[in-house]
Every structure is written in structure tokens, then in C-alpha cells.
Amino acid sequence: MQGLLAGTLNARWTYVNPEVTFGAYREGVRGAILETFALHAARSVQYTLYAIADVMLATYEDIRDVTLAMEERPFLPVDPFAPGDGEPEGVFLAGEAPLRTVEVTVERDRDPL
């Protein structure tokens, strides 16, 4: 059984046009982040963050670049009832401190001059 991926995600982005307001995009971007995180086959934290950034840039043309930072926390499978009785099913123990913070920045492709 694999560990459970959980953590705190911070997202920052800038717009192509400074006239765009944050409020118009907040809920849509939040939904794209949650959906991508939930449905994406995570090979690693970095892979997942790049997938989220790609979806944001593909969905919202007014976003110029995205920076995502995730504080990764370990949630490891445990068997609280009988050691050695096989794999635990759905019981995870949260680690006390974050393992690391992973940060990625993805920019929209710019038109060649």
C-alpha cells in the first residue's frame, strides 16, 4: 500500500493584463486545483504541481505564470490492531512535521518576436 499524499498548497499567479481582477478567477482556479489534485495520477509532488500549473494555464488565457508551493506531510499506512497481519486498509498516521516544501513556477509560452 502506498502512502497518502497530503499537504498545504500555496498558489500565486500573475495576469497578462494588469486590469484583470483576482476575484473573477479565484473560484475557477481553486476548482481547477482541487480537481487536478484529486484526479491526477501522482508520480511525485513535483509531477502533480506541474500538472496543476498546466491545467491553470490551459484553462485561463489571462494567467501569465503560476507558482505553486506544497508543504508535503507524510501520511503513512499503519495497522493499529495486529502487527504482521498484512496490509492495513485505510488507516494512516500523520507525521508531526513536513518532510519538505516543493515549489514550481511555470510560465506561459511567449510568442516569438
Coordinates of C-alpha atoms in Angstrom, one line a residue:
M1 CA 0.0 0.0 0.0
Q2 CA 1.3 3.5 -0.8
G3 CA 1.4 6.4 1.5
L4 CA -1.2 9.1 1.3
L5 CA -0.2 12.5 -0.3
A6 CA -1.3 15.4 1.8
G7 CA 0.0 18.8 2.4
T8 CA -0.6 22.6 2.3
L9 CA -0.7 24.2 -1.1
N10 CA 0.0 27.9 -1.8
A11 CA -0.8 29.2 -5.3
R12 CA 0.3 32.5 -6.8
W13 CA -0.2 33.7 -10.3
T14 CA 0.1 36.9 -12.4
Y15 CA -2.0 38.1 -15.2
V16 CA -1.1 39.0 -18.7
N17 CA -3.2 42.2 -18.4
P18 CA -3.0 44.1 -15.1
E19 CA -6.6 45.1 -15.5
V20 CA -7.9 41.6 -14.7
T21 CA -9.3 41.3 -11.1
F22 CA -8.4 38.4 -8.8
G23 CA -12.0 37.8 -7.7
A24 CA -13.1 36.8 -11.2
Y25 CA -10.7 33.9 -11.3
R26 CA -10.3 32.8 -7.7
E27 CA -13.1 30.2 -7.6
G28 CA -12.4 28.8 -11.0
V29 CA -8.7 28.4 -10.3
R30 CA -9.4 26.9 -6.9
G31 CA -11.7 24.4 -8.6
A32 CA -9.1 23.5 -11.2
I33 CA -6.5 23.0 -8.5
L34 CA -8.8 20.7 -6.5
E35 CA -10.0 18.7 -9.5
T36 CA -6.5 18.2 -10.8
F37 CA -5.1 17.2 -7.4
A38 CA -7.9 14.7 -6.9
L39 CA -7.9 13.1 -10.3
H40 CA -4.3 13.2 -11.3
A41 CA -2.2 10.1 -11.0
A42 CA 0.6 11.4 -8.8
R43 CA 4.0 10.1 -9.6
S44 CA 5.5 12.7 -7.3
V45 CA 4.7 16.0 -5.7
Q46 CA 6.6 17.9 -8.5
Y47 CA 4.7 16.0 -11.2
T48 CA 1.4 16.9 -9.6
L49 CA 2.3 20.6 -9.2
Y50 CA 3.3 20.8 -12.9
A51 CA 0.0 19.1 -13.9
I52 CA -1.9 21.7 -11.8
A53 CA 0.0 24.6 -13.4
D54 CA -0.5 23.2 -16.9
V55 CA -4.3 23.0 -16.3
M56 CA -4.4 26.5 -14.9
L57 CA -2.5 28.0 -17.9
A58 CA -4.6 25.9 -20.4
T59 CA -7.9 27.0 -18.8
Y60 CA -7.2 30.7 -18.2
E61 CA -5.6 32.6 -21.0
D62 CA -5.2 35.7 -18.9
I63 CA -2.8 34.0 -16.5
R64 CA 0.8 34.6 -17.4
D65 CA 2.6 32.4 -14.9
V66 CA 1.9 30.2 -11.9
T67 CA 3.9 29.5 -8.8
L68 CA 2.8 26.5 -6.7
A69 CA 4.4 25.6 -3.4
M70 CA 3.4 22.5 -1.4
E71 CA 4.4 21.6 2.1
E72 CA 4.4 17.9 1.9
R73 CA 3.4 16.0 5.0
P74 CA 3.9 12.2 5.4
F75 CA 0.8 10.1 6.0
L76 CA 2.0 6.5 6.2
P77 CA -0.2 3.4 6.4
V78 CA -0.3 1.7 9.8
D79 CA -2.0 -1.3 11.3
P80 CA -3.1 -0.4 14.8
F81 CA -4.7 -3.8 15.5
A82 CA -2.4 -6.7 14.7
P83 CA 1.2 -6.4 13.6
G84 CA 2.2 -8.7 10.9
D85 CA -1.4 -9.4 9.7
G86 CA -0.9 -8.0 6.3
E87 CA -1.6 -4.6 4.8
P88 CA -3.6 -2.0 6.7
E89 CA -6.7 -0.8 4.9
G90 CA -7.4 2.9 5.0
V91 CA -5.6 3.7 8.3
F92 CA -2.9 6.4 8.0
L93 CA -0.7 8.1 10.6
A94 CA 0.1 11.8 10.1
G95 CA 3.8 12.7 10.5
E96 CA 4.5 15.5 13.0
A97 CA 6.5 17.8 10.7
P98 CA 6.5 18.5 7.0
L99 CA 9.1 16.5 5.0
R100 CA 9.8 19.3 2.7
T101 CA 8.4 22.2 0.6
V102 CA 8.3 21.7 -3.1
E103 CA 7.9 24.8 -5.3
V104 CA 7.5 25.1 -9.1
T105 CA 7.0 28.1 -11.4
V106 CA 5.5 27.6 -14.8
E107 CA 5.2 30.4 -17.4
R108 CA 3.0 30.6 -20.4
D109 CA 4.9 30.2 -23.7
R110 CA 5.6 33.6 -25.1
D111 CA 5.1 34.4 -28.8
P112 CA 8.5 34.6 -30.7
L113 CA 9.5 38.1 -31.8

